[in-house]
GROMACS .gro file of C-alpha atoms in nm:
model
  378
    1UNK     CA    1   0.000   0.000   0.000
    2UNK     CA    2   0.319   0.208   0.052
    3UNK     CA    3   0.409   0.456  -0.184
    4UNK     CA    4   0.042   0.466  -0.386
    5UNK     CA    5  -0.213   0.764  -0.446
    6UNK     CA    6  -0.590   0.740  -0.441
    7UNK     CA    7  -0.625   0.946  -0.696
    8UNK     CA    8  -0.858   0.772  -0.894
    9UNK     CA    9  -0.982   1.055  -1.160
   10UNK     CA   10  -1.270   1.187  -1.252
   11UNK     CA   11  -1.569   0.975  -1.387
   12UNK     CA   12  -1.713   1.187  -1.653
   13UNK     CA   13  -2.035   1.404  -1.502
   14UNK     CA   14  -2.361   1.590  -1.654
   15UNK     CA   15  -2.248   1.576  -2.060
   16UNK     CA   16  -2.119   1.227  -2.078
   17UNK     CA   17  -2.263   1.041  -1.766
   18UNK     CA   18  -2.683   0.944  -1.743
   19UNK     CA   19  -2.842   1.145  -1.438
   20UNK     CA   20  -3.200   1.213  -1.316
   21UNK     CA   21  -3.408   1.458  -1.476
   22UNK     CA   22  -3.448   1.636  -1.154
   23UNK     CA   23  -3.134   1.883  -1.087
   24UNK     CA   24  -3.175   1.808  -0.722
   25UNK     CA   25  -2.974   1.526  -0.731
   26UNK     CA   26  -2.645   1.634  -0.976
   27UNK     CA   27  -2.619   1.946  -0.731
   28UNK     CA   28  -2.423   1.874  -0.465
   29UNK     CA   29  -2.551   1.918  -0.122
   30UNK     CA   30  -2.410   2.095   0.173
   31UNK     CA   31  -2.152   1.950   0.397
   32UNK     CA   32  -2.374   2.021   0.660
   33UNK     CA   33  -2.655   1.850   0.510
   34UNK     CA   34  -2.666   1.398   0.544
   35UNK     CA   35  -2.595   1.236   0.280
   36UNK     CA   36  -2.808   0.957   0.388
   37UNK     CA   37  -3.126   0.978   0.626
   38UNK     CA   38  -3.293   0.693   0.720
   39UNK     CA   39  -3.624   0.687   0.902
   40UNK     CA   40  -3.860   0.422   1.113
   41UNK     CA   41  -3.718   0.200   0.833
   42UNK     CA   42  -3.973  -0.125   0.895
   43UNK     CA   43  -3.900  -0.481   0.699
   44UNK     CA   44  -4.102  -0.788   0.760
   45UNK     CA   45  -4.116  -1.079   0.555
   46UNK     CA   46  -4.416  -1.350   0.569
   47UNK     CA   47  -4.366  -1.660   0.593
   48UNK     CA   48  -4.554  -1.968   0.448
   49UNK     CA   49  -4.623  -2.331   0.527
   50UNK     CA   50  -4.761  -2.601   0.310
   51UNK     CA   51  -5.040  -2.482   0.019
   52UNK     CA   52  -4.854  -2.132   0.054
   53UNK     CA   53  -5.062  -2.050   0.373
   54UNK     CA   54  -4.889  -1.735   0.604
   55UNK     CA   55  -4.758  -1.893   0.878
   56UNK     CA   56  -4.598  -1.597   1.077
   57UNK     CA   57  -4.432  -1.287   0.982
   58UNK     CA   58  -4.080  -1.247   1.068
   59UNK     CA   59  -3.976  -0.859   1.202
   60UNK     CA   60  -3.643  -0.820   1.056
   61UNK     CA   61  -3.588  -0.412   1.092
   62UNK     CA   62  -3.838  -0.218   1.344
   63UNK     CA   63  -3.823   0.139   1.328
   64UNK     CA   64  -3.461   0.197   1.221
   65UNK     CA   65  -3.336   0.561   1.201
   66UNK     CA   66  -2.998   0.701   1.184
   67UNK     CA   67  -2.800   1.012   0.966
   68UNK     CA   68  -2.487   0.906   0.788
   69UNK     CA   69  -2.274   1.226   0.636
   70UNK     CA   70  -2.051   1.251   0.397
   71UNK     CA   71  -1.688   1.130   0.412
   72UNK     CA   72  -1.838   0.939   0.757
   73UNK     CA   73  -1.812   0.560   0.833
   74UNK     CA   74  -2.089   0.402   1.023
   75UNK     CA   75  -2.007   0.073   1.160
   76UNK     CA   76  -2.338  -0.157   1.248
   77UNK     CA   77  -2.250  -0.475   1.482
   78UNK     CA   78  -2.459  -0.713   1.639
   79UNK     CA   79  -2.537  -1.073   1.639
   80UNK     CA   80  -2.649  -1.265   1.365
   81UNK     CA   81  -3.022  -1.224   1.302
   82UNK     CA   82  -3.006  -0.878   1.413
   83UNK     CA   83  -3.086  -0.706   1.071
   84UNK     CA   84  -2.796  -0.575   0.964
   85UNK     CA   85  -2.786  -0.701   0.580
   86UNK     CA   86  -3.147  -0.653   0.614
   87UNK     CA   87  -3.063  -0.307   0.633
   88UNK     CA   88  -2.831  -0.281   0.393
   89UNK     CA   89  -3.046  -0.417   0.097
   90UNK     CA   90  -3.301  -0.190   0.219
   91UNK     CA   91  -3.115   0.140   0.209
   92UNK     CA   92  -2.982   0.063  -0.155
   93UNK     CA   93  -3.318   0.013  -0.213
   94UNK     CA   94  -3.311  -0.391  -0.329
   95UNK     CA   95  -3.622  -0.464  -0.127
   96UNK     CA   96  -3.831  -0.223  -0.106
   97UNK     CA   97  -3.916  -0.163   0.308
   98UNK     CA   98  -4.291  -0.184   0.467
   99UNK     CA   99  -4.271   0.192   0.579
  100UNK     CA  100  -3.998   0.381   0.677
  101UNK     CA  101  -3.808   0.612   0.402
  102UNK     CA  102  -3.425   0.634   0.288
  103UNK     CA  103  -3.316   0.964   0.162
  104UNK     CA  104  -3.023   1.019  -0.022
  105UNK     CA  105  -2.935   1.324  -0.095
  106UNK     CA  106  -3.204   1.480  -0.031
  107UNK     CA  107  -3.468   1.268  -0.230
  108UNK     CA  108  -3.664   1.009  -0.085
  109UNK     CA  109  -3.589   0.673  -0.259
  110UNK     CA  110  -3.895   0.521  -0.281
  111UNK     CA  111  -4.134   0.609  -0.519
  112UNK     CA  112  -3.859   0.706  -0.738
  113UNK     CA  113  -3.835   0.656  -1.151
  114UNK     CA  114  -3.618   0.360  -1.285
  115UNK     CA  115  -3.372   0.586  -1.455
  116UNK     CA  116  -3.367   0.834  -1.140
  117UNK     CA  117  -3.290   0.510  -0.927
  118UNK     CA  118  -3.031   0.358  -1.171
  119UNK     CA  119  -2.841   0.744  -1.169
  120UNK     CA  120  -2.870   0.687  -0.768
  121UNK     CA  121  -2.758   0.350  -0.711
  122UNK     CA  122  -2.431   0.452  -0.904
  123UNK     CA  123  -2.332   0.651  -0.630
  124UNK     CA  124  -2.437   0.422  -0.374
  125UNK     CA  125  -2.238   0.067  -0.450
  126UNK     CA  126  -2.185  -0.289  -0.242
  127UNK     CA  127  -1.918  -0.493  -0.170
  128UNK     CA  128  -2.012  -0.809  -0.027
  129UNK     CA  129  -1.885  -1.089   0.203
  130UNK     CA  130  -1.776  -1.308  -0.114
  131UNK     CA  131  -1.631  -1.185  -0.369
  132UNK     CA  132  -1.677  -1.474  -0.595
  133UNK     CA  133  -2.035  -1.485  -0.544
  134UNK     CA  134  -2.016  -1.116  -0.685
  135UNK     CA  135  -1.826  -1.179  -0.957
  136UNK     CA  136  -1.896  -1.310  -1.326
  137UNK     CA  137  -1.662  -1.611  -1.341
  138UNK     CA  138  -1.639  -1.596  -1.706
  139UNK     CA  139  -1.550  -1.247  -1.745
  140UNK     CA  140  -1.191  -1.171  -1.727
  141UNK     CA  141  -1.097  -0.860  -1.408
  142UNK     CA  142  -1.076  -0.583  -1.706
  143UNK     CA  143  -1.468  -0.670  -1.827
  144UNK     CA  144  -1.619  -0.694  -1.427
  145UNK     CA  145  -1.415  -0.323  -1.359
  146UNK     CA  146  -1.575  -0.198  -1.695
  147UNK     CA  147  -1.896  -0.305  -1.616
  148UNK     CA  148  -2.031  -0.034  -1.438
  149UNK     CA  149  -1.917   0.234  -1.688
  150UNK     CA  150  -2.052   0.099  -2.011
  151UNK     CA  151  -2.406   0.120  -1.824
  152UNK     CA  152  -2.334   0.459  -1.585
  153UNK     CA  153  -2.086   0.652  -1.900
  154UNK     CA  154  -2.050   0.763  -2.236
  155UNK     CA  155  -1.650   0.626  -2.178
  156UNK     CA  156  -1.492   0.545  -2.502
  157UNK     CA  157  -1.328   0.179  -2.481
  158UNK     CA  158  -0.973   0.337  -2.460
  159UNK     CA  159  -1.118   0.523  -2.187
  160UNK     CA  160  -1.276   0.211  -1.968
  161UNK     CA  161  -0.925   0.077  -2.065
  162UNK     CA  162  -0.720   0.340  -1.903
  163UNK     CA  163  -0.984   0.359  -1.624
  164UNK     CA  164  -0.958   0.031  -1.565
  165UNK     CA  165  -0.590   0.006  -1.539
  166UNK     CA  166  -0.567   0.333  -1.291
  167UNK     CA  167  -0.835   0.130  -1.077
  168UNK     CA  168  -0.589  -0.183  -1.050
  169UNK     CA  169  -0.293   0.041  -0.950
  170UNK     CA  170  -0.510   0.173  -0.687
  171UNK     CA  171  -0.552  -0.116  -0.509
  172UNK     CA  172  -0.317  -0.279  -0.551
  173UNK     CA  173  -0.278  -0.513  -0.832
  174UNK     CA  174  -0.062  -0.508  -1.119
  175UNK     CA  175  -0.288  -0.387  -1.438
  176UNK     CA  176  -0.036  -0.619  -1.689
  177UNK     CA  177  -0.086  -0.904  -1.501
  178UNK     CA  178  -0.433  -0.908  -1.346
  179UNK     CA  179  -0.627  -0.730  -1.623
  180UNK     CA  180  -0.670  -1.063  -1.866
  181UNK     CA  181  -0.693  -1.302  -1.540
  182UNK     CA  182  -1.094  -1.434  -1.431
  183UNK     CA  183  -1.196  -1.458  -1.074
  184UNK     CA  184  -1.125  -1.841  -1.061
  185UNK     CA  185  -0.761  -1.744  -1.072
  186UNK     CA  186  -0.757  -1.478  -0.777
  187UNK     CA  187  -0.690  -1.527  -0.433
  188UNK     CA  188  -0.961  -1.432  -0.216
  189UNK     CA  189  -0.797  -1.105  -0.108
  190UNK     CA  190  -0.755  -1.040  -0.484
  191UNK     CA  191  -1.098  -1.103  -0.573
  192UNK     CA  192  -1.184  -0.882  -0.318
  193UNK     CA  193  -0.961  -0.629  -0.426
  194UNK     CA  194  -1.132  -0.605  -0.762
  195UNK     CA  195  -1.445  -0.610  -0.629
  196UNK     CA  196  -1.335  -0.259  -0.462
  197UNK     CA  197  -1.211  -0.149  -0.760
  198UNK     CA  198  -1.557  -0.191  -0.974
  199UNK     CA  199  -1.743  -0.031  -0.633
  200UNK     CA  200  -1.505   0.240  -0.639
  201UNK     CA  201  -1.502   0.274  -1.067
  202UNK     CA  202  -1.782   0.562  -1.060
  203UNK     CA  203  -1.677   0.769  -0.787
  204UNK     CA  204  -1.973   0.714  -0.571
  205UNK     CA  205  -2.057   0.882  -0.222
  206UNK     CA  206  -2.132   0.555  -0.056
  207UNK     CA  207  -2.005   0.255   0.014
  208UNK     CA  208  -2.201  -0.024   0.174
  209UNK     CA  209  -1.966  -0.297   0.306
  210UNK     CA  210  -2.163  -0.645   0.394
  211UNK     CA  211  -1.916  -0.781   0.567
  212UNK     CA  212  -1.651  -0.720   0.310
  213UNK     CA  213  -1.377  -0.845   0.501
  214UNK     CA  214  -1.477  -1.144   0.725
  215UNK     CA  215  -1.392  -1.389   0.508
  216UNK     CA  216  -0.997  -1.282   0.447
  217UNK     CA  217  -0.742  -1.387   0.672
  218UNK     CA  218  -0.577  -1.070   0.896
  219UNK     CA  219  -0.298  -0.986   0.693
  220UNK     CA  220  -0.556  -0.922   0.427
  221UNK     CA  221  -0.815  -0.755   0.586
  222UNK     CA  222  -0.523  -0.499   0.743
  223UNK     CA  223  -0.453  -0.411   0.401
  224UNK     CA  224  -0.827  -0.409   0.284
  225UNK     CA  225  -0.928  -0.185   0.609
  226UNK     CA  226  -0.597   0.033   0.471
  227UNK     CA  227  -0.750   0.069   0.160
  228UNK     CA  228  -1.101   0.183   0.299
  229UNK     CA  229  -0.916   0.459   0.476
  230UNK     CA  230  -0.727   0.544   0.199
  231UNK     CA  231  -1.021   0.546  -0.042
  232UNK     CA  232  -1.231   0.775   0.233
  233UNK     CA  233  -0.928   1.007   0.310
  234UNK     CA  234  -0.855   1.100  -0.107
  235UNK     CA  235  -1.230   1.101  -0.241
  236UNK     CA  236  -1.389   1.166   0.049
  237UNK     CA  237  -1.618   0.793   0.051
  238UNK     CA  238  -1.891   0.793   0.322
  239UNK     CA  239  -1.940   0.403   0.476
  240UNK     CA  240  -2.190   0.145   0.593
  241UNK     CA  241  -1.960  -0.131   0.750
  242UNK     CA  242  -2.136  -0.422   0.875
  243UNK     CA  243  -1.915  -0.667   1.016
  244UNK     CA  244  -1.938  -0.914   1.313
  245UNK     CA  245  -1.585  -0.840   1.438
  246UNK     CA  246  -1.580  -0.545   1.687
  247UNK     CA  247  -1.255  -0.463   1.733
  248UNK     CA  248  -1.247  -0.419   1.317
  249UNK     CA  249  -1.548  -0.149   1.342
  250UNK     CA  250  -1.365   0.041   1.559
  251UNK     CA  251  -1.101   0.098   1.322
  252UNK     CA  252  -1.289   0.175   1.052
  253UNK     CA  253  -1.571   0.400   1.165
  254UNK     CA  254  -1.647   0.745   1.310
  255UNK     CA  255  -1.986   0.624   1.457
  256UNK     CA  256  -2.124   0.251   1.543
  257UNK     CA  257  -2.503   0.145   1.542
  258UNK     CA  258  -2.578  -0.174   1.770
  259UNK     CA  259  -2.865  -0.390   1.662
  260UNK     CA  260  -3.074  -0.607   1.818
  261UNK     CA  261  -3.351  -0.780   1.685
  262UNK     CA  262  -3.437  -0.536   1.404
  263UNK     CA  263  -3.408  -0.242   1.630
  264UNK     CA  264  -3.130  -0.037   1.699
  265UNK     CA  265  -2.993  -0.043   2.071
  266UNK     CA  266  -2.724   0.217   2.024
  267UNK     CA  267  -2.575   0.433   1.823
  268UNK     CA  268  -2.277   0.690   1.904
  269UNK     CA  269  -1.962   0.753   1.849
  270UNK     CA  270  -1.705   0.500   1.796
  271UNK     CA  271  -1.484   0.553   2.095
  272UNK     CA  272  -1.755   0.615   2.334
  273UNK     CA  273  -1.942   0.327   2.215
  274UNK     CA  274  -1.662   0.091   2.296
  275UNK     CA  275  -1.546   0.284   2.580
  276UNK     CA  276  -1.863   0.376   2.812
  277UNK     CA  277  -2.147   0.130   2.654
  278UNK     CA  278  -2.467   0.267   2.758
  279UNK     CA  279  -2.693  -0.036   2.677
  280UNK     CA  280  -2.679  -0.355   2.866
  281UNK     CA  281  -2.692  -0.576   2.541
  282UNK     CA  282  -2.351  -0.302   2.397
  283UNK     CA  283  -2.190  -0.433   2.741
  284UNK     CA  284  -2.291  -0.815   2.676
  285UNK     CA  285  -2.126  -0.757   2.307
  286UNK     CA  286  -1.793  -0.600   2.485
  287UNK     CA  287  -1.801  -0.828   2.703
  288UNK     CA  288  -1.820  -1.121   2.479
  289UNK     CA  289  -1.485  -1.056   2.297
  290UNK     CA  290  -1.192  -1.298   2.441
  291UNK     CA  291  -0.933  -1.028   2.548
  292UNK     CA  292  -0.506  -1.010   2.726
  293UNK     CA  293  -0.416  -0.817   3.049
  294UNK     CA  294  -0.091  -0.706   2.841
  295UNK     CA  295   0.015  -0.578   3.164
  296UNK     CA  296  -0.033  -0.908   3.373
  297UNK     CA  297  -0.046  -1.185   3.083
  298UNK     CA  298  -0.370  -1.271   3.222
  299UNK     CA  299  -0.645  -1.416   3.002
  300UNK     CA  300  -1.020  -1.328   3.052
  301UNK     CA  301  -1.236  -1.560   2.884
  302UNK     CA  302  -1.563  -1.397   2.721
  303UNK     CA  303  -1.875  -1.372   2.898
  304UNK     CA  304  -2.173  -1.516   2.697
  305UNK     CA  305  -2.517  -1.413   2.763
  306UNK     CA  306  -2.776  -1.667   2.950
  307UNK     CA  307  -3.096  -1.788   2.753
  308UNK     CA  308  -3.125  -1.826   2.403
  309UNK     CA  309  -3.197  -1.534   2.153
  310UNK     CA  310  -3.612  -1.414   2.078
  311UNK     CA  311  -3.733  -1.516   1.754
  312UNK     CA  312  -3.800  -1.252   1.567
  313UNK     CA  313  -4.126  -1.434   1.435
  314UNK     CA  314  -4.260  -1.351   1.767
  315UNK     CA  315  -4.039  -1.074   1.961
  316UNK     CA  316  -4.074  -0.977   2.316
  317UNK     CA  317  -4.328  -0.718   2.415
  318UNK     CA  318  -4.159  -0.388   2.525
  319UNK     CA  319  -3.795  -0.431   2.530
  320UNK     CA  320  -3.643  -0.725   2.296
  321UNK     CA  321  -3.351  -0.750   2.496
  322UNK     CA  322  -3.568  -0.812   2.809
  323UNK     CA  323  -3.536  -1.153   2.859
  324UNK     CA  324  -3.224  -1.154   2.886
  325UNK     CA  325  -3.121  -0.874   3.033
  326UNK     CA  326  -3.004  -0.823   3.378
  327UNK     CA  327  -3.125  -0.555   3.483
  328UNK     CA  328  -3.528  -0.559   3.369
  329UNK     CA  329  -3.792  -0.480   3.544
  330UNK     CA  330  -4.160  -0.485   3.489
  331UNK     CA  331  -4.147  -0.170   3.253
  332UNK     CA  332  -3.909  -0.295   3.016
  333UNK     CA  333  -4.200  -0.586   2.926
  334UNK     CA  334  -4.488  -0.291   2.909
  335UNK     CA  335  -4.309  -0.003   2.751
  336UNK     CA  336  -4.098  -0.026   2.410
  337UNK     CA  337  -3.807   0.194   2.469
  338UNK     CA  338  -3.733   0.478   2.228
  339UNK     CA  339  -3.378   0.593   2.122
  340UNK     CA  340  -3.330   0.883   2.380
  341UNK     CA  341  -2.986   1.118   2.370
  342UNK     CA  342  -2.755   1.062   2.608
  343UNK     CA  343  -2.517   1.398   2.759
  344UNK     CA  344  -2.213   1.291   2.735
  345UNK     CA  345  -1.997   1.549   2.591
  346UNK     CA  346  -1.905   1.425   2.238
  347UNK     CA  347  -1.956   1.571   1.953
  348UNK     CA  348  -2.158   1.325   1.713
  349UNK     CA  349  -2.510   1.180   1.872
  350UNK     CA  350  -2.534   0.912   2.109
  351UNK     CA  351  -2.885   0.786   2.164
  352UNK     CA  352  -2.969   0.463   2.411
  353UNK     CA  353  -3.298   0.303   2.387
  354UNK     CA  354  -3.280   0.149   2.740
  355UNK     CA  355  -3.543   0.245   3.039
  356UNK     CA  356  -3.204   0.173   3.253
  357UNK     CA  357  -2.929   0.293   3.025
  358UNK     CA  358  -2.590   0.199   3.215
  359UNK     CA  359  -2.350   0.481   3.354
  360UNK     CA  360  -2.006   0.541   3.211
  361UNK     CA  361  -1.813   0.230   3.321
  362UNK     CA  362  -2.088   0.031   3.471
  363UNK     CA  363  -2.059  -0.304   3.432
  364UNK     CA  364  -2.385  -0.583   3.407
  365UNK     CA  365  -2.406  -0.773   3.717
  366UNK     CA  366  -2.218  -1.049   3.835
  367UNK     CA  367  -1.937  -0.983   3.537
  368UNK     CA  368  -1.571  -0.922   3.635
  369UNK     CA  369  -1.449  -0.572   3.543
  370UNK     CA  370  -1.221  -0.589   3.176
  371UNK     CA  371  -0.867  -0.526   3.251
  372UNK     CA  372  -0.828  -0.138   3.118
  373UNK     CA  373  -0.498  -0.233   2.907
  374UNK     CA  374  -0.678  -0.465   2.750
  375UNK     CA  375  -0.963  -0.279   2.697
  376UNK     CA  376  -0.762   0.020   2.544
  377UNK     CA  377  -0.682  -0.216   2.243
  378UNK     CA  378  -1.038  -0.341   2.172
   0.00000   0.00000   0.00000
């Protein structure tokens, strides 16, 4: 990564590349103004036993809002079944939510013309656990790159060519030997890396990363999470980063969303987040992670949570984390807590939705304190 410039060009704009009609969205907005706004975002699927008869209806996102600016990363965590690629497919507008809207720019998605909607979702791309699921195994790394600006551009071929090329460099990956190669013969960080490359090959605002580097080993994903920063520092990227692996959204992002059960339990800045949890089920998560006294050599072995996790066919009344929290009482089974700010100084947000939101440095009952060297590096 030494030694190389994200410089990636310019895509050609308003005389060679296809926008909306409406002049709303080729003006740029104001720094001061989100780049994304998303709103009591609701998704529920039904679901169907023999004869196609609806059997239940499973709540995957429940009144989901959050702000996401430009040149910002927002990391999303939580367990698996919590609604985090849920969410992703419904901000780029995939699946189409229940209720709820997703602004970008300015203009609400839904409801929105085809061509209008194509124009958007070129500034709004994916890259996805696997790269080889996302990749045509037939076309050779110069065609997948290309892709996106024979259907987005006016680009002559020479142009795509030299595009294309100036992509590799970028990261990381020799254009004269990986231009002509196919997927099959990549590595997975390779594959990956070109799968960057054709998300990055418009210049869009927004990057949505489903778990884009899980499924590298850590000398990859250090470079890949390099790249990311690279990519946001010279073109000024804005990221979704959904990952399972805390410690990795920590390094990535400015601000981290906690979900639970289709609902978000927190959502505040990165270091406060990780350093003061205000939500019982943000401590459990902490808490989870196997961490080192590097001071003492000692080992602390993570904490799991008692009972199993609700169904989200048939979630808890009030709270979802109820029933397995440690500290609910009665009104956390009658009253549905809302995302409420918390005072704590920093500069972005930080909302809890908790009837008994946790003080700085209060730990859940019964749980040993985390060694604060360890901590530190979490």
């Amino acid at each position: 990564m030494t030694g190389r410039s994200a410089n990636i060009g310019t895509v050609p704009s308003a005389s060679t590349r296809e926008v909306p009609d409406s002049a709303a969205h080729s003006g740029a907005a104001s720094e001061q103004e989100p780049l994304l706004v998303v709103k009591d975002l609701v998704q529920e699927y039904a679901t169907r036993g023999p004869g196609g008869v609806k059997t239940g209806t499973v709540h995957a996102l429940s009144g989901v809002s959050f702000e996401l600016y430009p040149g910002e990363a927002l990391g999303i965590v939580g367990e698996t079944g919590s609604g985090k690629s849920t969410l992703a497919r419904a901000v780029i507008n995939v699946e189409e939510p229940v209720s709820g809207t997703v602004e970008f720019r300015g203009r609400r998605m839904s409801g929105m013309s085809r061509k209008d909607l194509r124009a958007v979702r070129a500034e709004m791309q994916m890259v996805y656990q696997d790269p080889f699921g996302s990749l045509n195994p037939r076309w050779r790394v110069s065609d997948v790159i290309s892709e996106p600006m024979l259907g987005h551009t006016n680009m002559s071929k020479q142009q795509r060519r030299e595009r294309v090329e100036k992509l590799l460099e970028i990261v990381g990956l020799d254009p004269s030997i990986y231009c002509n190669r196919r997927p099959i013969e990549l590595s997975g960080g390779q594959a990956q890396r070109v799968a960057i490359a054709r998300a990055v090959a418009l210049e869009p605002a927004l990057i949505i990363c489903d778990e884009a580097i899980s499924s590298l080993d850590v000398l990859i994903q250090a470079q890949v999470l390099n790249l990311f920063e690279e990519l946001r520092q010279d073109i000024g990227l804005a990221y979704l980063f959904i990952a399972h692996d805390l410690a990795t959204v920590k390094q990535i992002s400015d601000s981290v969303a906690v979900m639970h059960l289709g609902q978000l339990a927190e959502i505040g800045p990165a270091e406060t987040i990780y350093d003061a949890p205000r939500h019982p089920y943000t401590r459990a998560l902490l808490d989870s992670i196997p961490i080192l006294n590097v001071e003492t050599g000692e080992a602390k072995r993570p904490v799991p949570l008692k009972g199993d996790p609700p169904s989200p066919l048939d979630p808890p009344s009030g709270c979802r984390f109820r029933t397995r929290c440690p500290l609910a009482q009665d009104i956390c089974a009658e009253v549905e807590p809302i995302p409420s700010d918390v005072d704590d100084g920093s500069r972005r947000p930080h909302k809890v939705a908790c009837h008994f939101p946790l003080e700085p440095g209060q730990m859940l009952p019964n749980r040993p304190a985390r060694p604060a060297a360890a901590a530190a590096s979490v």
